[in-house]
Amino acid sequence: MSASRTARRFPHHQGPAAWSAILGAQPAARELEQAETADFVIIGAGFAGLSAARRLRQLQPDAKVTVLEAGRLAEGASGRNSGFMIDLPHDLASDDYAGKGADHDRKLITLNRRAISFARDAAAQYNINPDYFDEVGKINGAVSDAGHAHNLSYARHLETLGEPSEMLDRQQMHALTGSRHYRAGLYTAGTVMLQPAGYIRGLGAGLGKDIAIYENSPATGFARKGPDWCVTTPKGSVSTGRILLTNNGHLESFGYARGRLMHLFLYASMTPELDAAALRSLGGRPRWGITPSDPMGTTMRRIDTGQGGNRIITRTCATLKPNMTPTAAGVARAAKVQQQKFDQRFPQLAGMQMEHQWAGHLCLSLNGVSVMREIEQGVFSGCVQNGLGTARGTLTGIGAAELACGAQSDITAFFTGQDHPKRLPPRPFAEIGANAVLRWKEWRAGNE
């Protein structure tokens, strides 16, 4: 057991968290500037951290809970994703998202729907704008014959699980999106389309009435002091008996699972608000979300005024960055690709300059496992979301809170039963090889 842990890295971002930016300014941050005590300290205030905080309130309503966030709510990964909270198996390492067999996938579906139910209840409890939690489903878009074959394969897999889906033809895809790029699509009804920053801001505002949430207060480390831990920040400290690490890949920053976690950045662009002429030219429906039939293809979303303006979001390109630091050059390269993908899909809007471009941090393990267990006496992890942060983060946050309270559930049983993350090949070979594979997969995905 370690007597102390010091953060080796802190979150580093490139570009704005656009989902948050389009909602306007937040209230002034409350920072930790003194020494305090708490029953639980949560490090990280994204989907996992705030879900953990809510679960702690359910299990121990009289407990004193402190949440430490390195930046502002919804300015990190929770404001930089695509906002899909997906219920069905969605293995990003697979060609067609099918998972690891029917039994495993049924368990995942049950758990993912638990996450959605938890988030739905939170949205209702805290009066979060219903536009920020839209249960509208999603579509796997297909462009090529190979993409359509992937969708057909995935549909057959869903059928074996007893899960319905619906094939959309070219005309239906055009009517939905205003784009003639897609030859077909596979619709599934269970996905929630989030305004992720709006949901996280709302969750933080609701929880903040009962617990202490400190922003711009990164945990610089924690150390044993007798039977308890003392968590330090640049201006303050919190003494506590139990720490919950809900900081995804930055679990490694505190020395846990070192050499076992893959740090990827995915990139996205967002249009300015579309004016009346652009909307007439575009056509289609005001809200939709399309994931590519090939996981390395291009994700697209259209949102409307209820979610931050009539805009289109394009997400594609990935790079492995073991140092967890994206670069301006990486964002610029991806932005060029995204402009091509946007122009391809919407020639009627071709050349439109994007208002926002950004990078978002993902953490994966080679064997697709999370780290949701007690990793040191009194220290509980709800980390490593494998690119599925909205649902998986919600689940690992719930599970970490339950473990910290001594509670057991199907969530804790599932994640504590997983293997540890596999060790990665040595650097720099892993980084060079992985980025070469990512570029090849992007090329292979083609127009998807």
XYZ file of C-alpha atoms in Angstrom:
448
model
C 0.000 0.000 0.000
C 1.365 3.391 -0.973
C 1.639 6.106 1.688
C 1.141 8.848 -0.884
C 0.250 9.528 -4.498
C 1.214 12.596 -6.506
C -0.470 13.601 -9.749
C 2.064 13.397 -12.580
C -0.241 15.039 -15.130
C -3.307 17.240 -15.246
C -5.942 17.500 -17.976
C -4.744 19.383 -21.030
C -7.198 20.447 -23.730
C -7.058 21.702 -27.298
C -9.942 23.764 -28.583
C -13.110 24.653 -26.701
C -15.576 22.258 -25.150
C -18.094 23.294 -27.782
C -21.125 21.675 -26.181
C -20.550 23.909 -23.182
C -19.561 26.977 -25.184
C -22.857 27.060 -27.092
C -24.795 27.138 -23.808
C -23.164 30.384 -22.680
C -21.182 31.267 -19.593
C -21.468 29.342 -16.346
C -21.769 30.910 -12.885
C -18.464 31.732 -11.225
C -16.524 28.698 -10.073
C -16.358 27.746 -6.420
C -12.763 26.779 -5.612
C -11.386 24.876 -2.641
C -9.342 27.403 -0.676
C -9.197 25.937 2.818
C -8.734 22.702 4.764
C -11.894 20.611 5.117
C -13.059 17.151 6.102
C -15.487 14.874 4.265
C -16.736 11.320 4.428
C -16.063 10.858 0.704
C -13.905 12.772 -1.762
C -14.565 12.320 -5.470
C -11.803 13.308 -7.876
C -13.302 14.187 -11.266
C -16.730 15.679 -12.020
C -17.706 14.145 -15.334
C -20.287 11.439 -15.960
C -18.577 9.021 -13.555
C -17.885 11.507 -10.776
C -21.297 13.145 -10.658
C -23.050 9.780 -10.980
C -20.960 8.566 -8.044
C -21.950 11.629 -6.046
C -25.649 11.050 -6.704
C -25.359 7.362 -5.811
C -23.602 8.260 -2.548
C -26.480 10.608 -1.728
C -28.906 7.752 -2.299
C -26.975 5.287 -0.168
C -25.824 7.620 2.624
C -27.899 10.808 2.462
C -26.307 12.256 5.606
C -22.709 11.735 4.445
C -20.528 14.726 3.645
C -19.396 14.480 0.019
C -16.786 16.674 -1.666
C -16.175 16.663 -5.425
C -12.956 18.074 -6.885
C -12.865 19.048 -10.560
C -9.613 20.149 -12.193
C -11.359 22.595 -14.540
C -14.955 23.686 -15.018
C -17.937 21.354 -15.218
C -18.494 20.108 -18.783
C -15.236 21.657 -20.020
C -13.366 18.343 -20.045
C -14.305 15.084 -21.754
C -17.945 15.422 -20.693
C -18.297 18.472 -22.947
C -16.194 17.057 -25.788
C -17.959 13.813 -26.744
C -20.717 13.217 -29.294
C -23.499 12.890 -26.728
C -24.633 9.340 -27.568
C -25.751 7.328 -24.515
C -26.056 3.916 -26.162
C -27.904 0.942 -24.708
C -26.828 -1.773 -27.163
C -23.437 -3.528 -27.464
C -21.090 -1.068 -29.092
C -17.621 -2.610 -29.257
C -15.413 0.037 -30.875
C -12.738 -2.583 -31.609
C -15.141 -4.559 -33.789
C -15.827 -3.953 -37.473
C -19.578 -3.852 -36.884
C -19.925 -3.104 -33.124
C -20.996 -6.671 -32.246
C -19.686 -7.636 -28.843
C -18.242 -10.722 -27.188
C -21.090 -13.162 -27.492
C -24.795 -13.178 -26.708
C -24.585 -13.747 -22.953
C -22.013 -10.988 -22.447
C -23.956 -8.604 -24.656
C -27.222 -9.234 -22.828
C -25.488 -8.329 -19.582
C -24.127 -5.155 -21.170
C -27.532 -4.155 -22.518
C -29.082 -4.618 -19.082
C -26.345 -2.532 -17.460
C -26.413 0.184 -20.121
C -30.150 0.518 -19.631
C -29.523 0.806 -15.905
C -27.238 3.752 -16.693
C -29.878 5.342 -18.908
C -32.542 4.856 -16.247
C -30.245 6.391 -13.621
C -29.589 9.398 -15.879
C -33.281 9.716 -16.755
C -34.194 9.800 -13.069
C -31.450 12.343 -12.386
C -32.724 14.579 -15.195
C -36.202 14.449 -13.681
C -35.019 14.933 -10.096
C -32.932 18.000 -10.915
C -35.273 19.482 -13.533
C -32.670 19.226 -16.277
C -33.931 20.620 -19.570
C -35.585 17.667 -21.396
C -33.889 18.789 -24.612
C -30.625 17.771 -22.978
C -31.833 14.171 -22.508
C -33.610 13.226 -25.728
C -34.641 9.561 -26.023
C -34.826 9.597 -29.804
C -32.596 6.663 -30.806
C -29.763 6.676 -33.338
C -28.816 5.387 -36.762
C -25.810 3.476 -38.033
C -25.238 5.092 -41.404
C -23.903 3.085 -44.357
C -22.356 4.485 -47.522
C -20.579 1.561 -49.194
C -21.501 -2.053 -49.830
C -19.119 -3.015 -47.032
C -20.792 -0.564 -44.662
C -24.220 -1.916 -45.515
C -22.916 -5.460 -44.957
C -21.669 -4.397 -41.520
C -25.133 -3.073 -40.702
C -26.796 -6.278 -41.885
C -24.399 -8.309 -39.738
C -25.069 -6.110 -36.715
C -28.834 -6.354 -37.282
C -28.585 -10.168 -37.324
C -26.598 -10.043 -34.093
C -29.240 -7.816 -32.493
C -31.939 -10.224 -33.637
C -30.223 -13.079 -31.796
C -30.397 -10.898 -28.683
C -34.101 -10.247 -29.168
C -33.415 -6.575 -29.919
C -35.419 -4.873 -32.683
C -33.923 -2.651 -35.354
C -35.163 -1.058 -38.551
C -33.430 -0.682 -41.907
C -33.769 2.704 -43.588
C -33.314 3.046 -47.340
C -31.613 5.826 -49.282
C -34.756 7.960 -49.518
C -35.464 7.684 -45.805
C -31.892 8.663 -44.974
C -32.168 11.689 -47.250
C -35.486 12.721 -45.709
C -33.938 12.472 -42.248
C -30.596 14.180 -42.854
C -30.937 16.272 -45.990
C -27.892 14.375 -47.298
C -27.764 12.008 -50.272
C -24.467 10.578 -49.037
C -25.964 7.567 -47.237
C -27.276 4.540 -49.099
C -28.920 3.013 -46.035
C -29.100 3.104 -42.268
C -29.898 0.896 -39.295
C -32.138 2.544 -36.699
C -32.271 1.438 -33.059
C -34.576 3.160 -30.600
C -32.827 2.948 -27.238
C -30.037 5.503 -27.554
C -30.383 8.812 -25.719
C -29.098 11.857 -27.585
C -27.644 14.112 -24.911
C -26.635 17.711 -24.904
C -23.790 16.377 -22.774
C -22.637 19.675 -21.325
C -26.204 20.679 -20.524
C -26.812 17.381 -18.744
C -23.579 17.612 -16.733
C -24.154 21.255 -15.838
C -27.679 20.410 -14.720
C -26.509 17.417 -12.711
C -23.860 19.546 -11.017
C -26.344 22.310 -10.214
C -28.775 19.829 -8.680
C -26.165 17.974 -6.638
C -24.501 21.217 -5.584
C -27.447 21.997 -3.317
C -26.479 19.065 -1.079
C -22.755 18.486 -1.580
C -19.616 20.568 -2.122
C -18.457 20.729 -5.750
C -15.191 22.609 -6.205
C -14.055 23.596 -9.697
C -10.613 24.766 -10.834
C -9.409 22.614 -7.933
C -7.274 19.752 -9.281
C -6.212 17.077 -6.838
C -2.429 17.380 -6.792
C -2.065 14.276 -4.666
C -3.230 12.366 -1.629
C -1.398 10.863 1.314
C -2.095 8.710 4.336
C -2.565 10.533 7.627
C -3.332 7.930 10.247
C -6.373 5.910 9.190
C -7.508 8.576 6.710
C -6.346 10.211 3.525
C -5.551 13.871 2.967
C -6.277 15.072 -0.572
C -4.458 18.247 -1.561
C -5.284 20.904 -4.159
C -3.278 24.045 -5.061
C -5.124 26.119 -2.445
C -6.669 23.649 -0.003
C -7.049 20.109 1.278
C -9.702 17.600 2.336
C -9.264 14.859 4.938
C -11.386 11.802 4.242
C -11.704 8.117 4.884
C -12.615 7.221 1.306
C -11.501 8.530 -2.087
C -13.293 7.833 -5.364
C -11.135 8.303 -8.464
C -13.479 9.048 -11.364
C -10.980 10.694 -13.671
C -10.903 8.064 -16.459
C -7.426 7.926 -18.032
C -5.949 10.170 -15.363
C -6.138 7.163 -13.077
C -2.671 6.550 -14.513
C -1.593 10.062 -13.524
C -1.739 8.919 -9.892
C 0.386 5.868 -10.661
C -2.342 3.240 -11.029
C -2.460 0.853 -14.028
C 0.692 2.406 -15.459
C 1.679 0.948 -18.812
C -1.770 -0.594 -19.219
C -3.964 2.252 -20.496
C -4.285 3.630 -24.012
C -4.914 7.367 -24.253
C -6.665 8.388 -27.449
C -7.915 11.735 -28.657
C -10.876 11.975 -30.973
C -11.521 15.191 -32.867
C -14.658 17.080 -33.796
C -15.916 20.242 -35.491
C -19.148 22.204 -35.097
C -20.737 24.617 -37.543
C -21.865 28.087 -36.581
C -25.597 28.417 -36.083
C -27.266 27.787 -39.436
C -29.299 30.715 -40.740
C -32.697 30.456 -42.425
C -31.206 30.141 -45.916
C -28.868 27.340 -44.844
C -31.722 25.502 -43.133
C -33.878 25.724 -46.265
C -31.010 24.451 -48.374
C -30.256 21.634 -45.946
C -33.747 20.220 -45.402
C -34.128 17.115 -43.266
C -35.192 16.923 -39.655
C -33.905 19.247 -36.918
C -32.364 16.522 -34.729
C -30.634 13.285 -35.575
C -27.512 11.321 -34.794
C -25.557 8.981 -37.045
C -22.749 6.690 -36.001
C -20.764 5.136 -38.874
C -21.235 1.491 -39.802
C -17.440 1.207 -39.573
C -16.315 2.297 -36.073
C -13.432 4.278 -37.596
C -15.756 6.250 -39.857
C -17.404 9.621 -39.281
C -20.030 10.394 -36.646
C -22.526 13.150 -37.453
C -25.116 14.959 -35.362
C -27.606 17.699 -36.059
C -29.035 19.716 -33.168
C -31.569 22.516 -32.911
C -32.236 25.582 -30.799
C -33.274 23.525 -27.774
C -29.766 22.041 -27.597
C -27.698 25.121 -28.375
C -28.602 26.249 -31.888
C -29.202 24.746 -35.335
C -25.796 23.178 -35.900
C -24.074 20.128 -37.348
C -21.262 18.290 -35.550
C -18.696 16.176 -37.417
C -16.493 13.778 -35.483
C -13.678 11.721 -36.980
C -9.922 10.990 -36.702
C -8.098 9.558 -33.707
C -4.543 9.657 -32.393
C -2.827 7.810 -29.571
C -1.115 10.171 -27.130
C 0.477 8.356 -24.177
C 1.372 11.728 -22.636
C -2.349 12.680 -22.638
C -1.534 15.950 -24.415
C -3.271 16.757 -27.710
C -1.639 19.220 -30.096
C -2.882 22.137 -32.130
C -1.426 20.412 -35.202
C -3.548 17.326 -34.478
C -6.701 19.416 -34.248
C -5.784 21.221 -37.477
C -5.160 17.975 -39.374
C -8.445 16.529 -38.190
C -10.292 19.751 -39.039
C -9.214 19.424 -42.679
C -10.513 15.861 -42.813
C -13.744 16.883 -41.107
C -14.279 19.707 -43.599
C -13.979 17.176 -46.424
C -16.428 14.815 -44.702
C -18.894 17.649 -44.097
C -18.670 18.938 -47.687
C -19.104 15.390 -48.984
C -22.305 14.909 -47.032
C -23.733 18.384 -47.493
C -22.616 19.808 -50.847
C -25.379 22.414 -50.516
C -23.399 23.809 -47.546
C -19.903 23.020 -48.855
C -17.187 25.379 -47.719
C -18.981 26.495 -44.575
C -16.328 27.368 -42.037
C -16.602 25.605 -38.707
C -17.037 27.703 -35.584
C -15.513 25.221 -33.124
C -12.855 22.519 -33.463
C -11.560 20.445 -30.563
C -9.981 17.281 -29.207
C -11.504 14.968 -26.606
C -9.673 12.443 -24.414
C -10.653 8.755 -24.382
C -9.098 5.966 -22.326
C -9.145 2.334 -23.438
C -7.585 -0.933 -22.360
C -6.309 -3.604 -24.752
C -8.780 -6.164 -23.418
C -11.690 -3.729 -23.197
C -12.024 -3.796 -19.410
C -12.697 -0.940 -17.010
C -11.017 -0.386 -13.652
C -13.901 -0.333 -11.192
C -12.739 -1.768 -7.889
C -11.030 -0.882 -4.629
C -7.493 -0.258 -5.854
C -5.996 0.604 -2.488
C -7.434 0.571 1.006
C -10.014 3.337 1.042
C -9.408 4.256 -2.628
C -12.021 3.239 -5.197
C -11.755 3.592 -8.965
C -14.518 4.208 -11.514
C -12.246 4.637 -14.529
C -11.292 3.446 -18.034
C -14.482 3.862 -20.068
C -13.189 2.413 -23.367
C -14.622 5.247 -25.453
C -18.155 4.812 -24.072
C -18.026 7.482 -21.409
C -21.639 8.577 -21.086
C -23.038 5.122 -20.279
C -19.900 3.342 -19.034
C -18.859 6.351 -16.960
C -22.286 6.478 -15.365
C -22.038 2.776 -14.507
C -18.509 2.850 -13.108
C -19.366 5.927 -11.056
C -22.392 4.159 -9.581
C -20.310 1.049 -8.918
C -17.454 2.933 -7.251
C -19.942 4.643 -4.939
C -21.544 1.332 -4.046
C -18.189 -0.285 -3.266
C -17.191 2.704 -1.136
C -20.393 2.211 0.876
C -19.961 -1.558 1.162
C -22.943 -2.212 -1.116
C -23.174 -4.915 -3.763
C -25.149 -4.957 -7.014
C -25.101 -6.404 -10.512
C -22.970 -3.396 -11.481
C -20.283 -4.085 -8.884
C -20.386 -7.813 -9.664
C -19.876 -7.206 -13.396
C -16.950 -4.814 -13.138
C -15.114 -6.394 -10.218
C -15.326 -9.689 -12.110
C -13.352 -8.276 -15.023
C -9.659 -8.930 -15.559
C -7.087 -6.219 -14.995
C -6.077 -4.216 -18.087
C -3.457 -5.985 -20.165
C 0.034 -4.548 -20.254
C 0.822 -2.511 -23.362
C 3.828 -3.079 -25.632
C 6.808 -0.883 -24.798
C 7.055 2.664 -26.100
C 7.812 4.090 -28.609
C 6.845 1.044 -30.674
C 3.314 0.957 -29.262
C 2.696 4.619 -30.069
C 4.125 4.450 -33.586
C 2.367 1.192 -34.376
C -0.975 2.200 -32.903
C -1.089 5.509 -34.770
C -0.166 3.732 -38.004
C -3.031 1.290 -37.430
C -5.436 4.139 -36.639
C -4.511 5.949 -39.867
C -4.935 2.696 -41.838
C -8.337 2.099 -40.276
C -9.376 5.667 -41.106
C -8.317 5.057 -44.705
C -10.115 1.712 -44.806
C -13.310 3.291 -43.452
C -13.336 5.473 -46.561
C -16.538 7.453 -46.927
C -18.321 5.789 -44.015
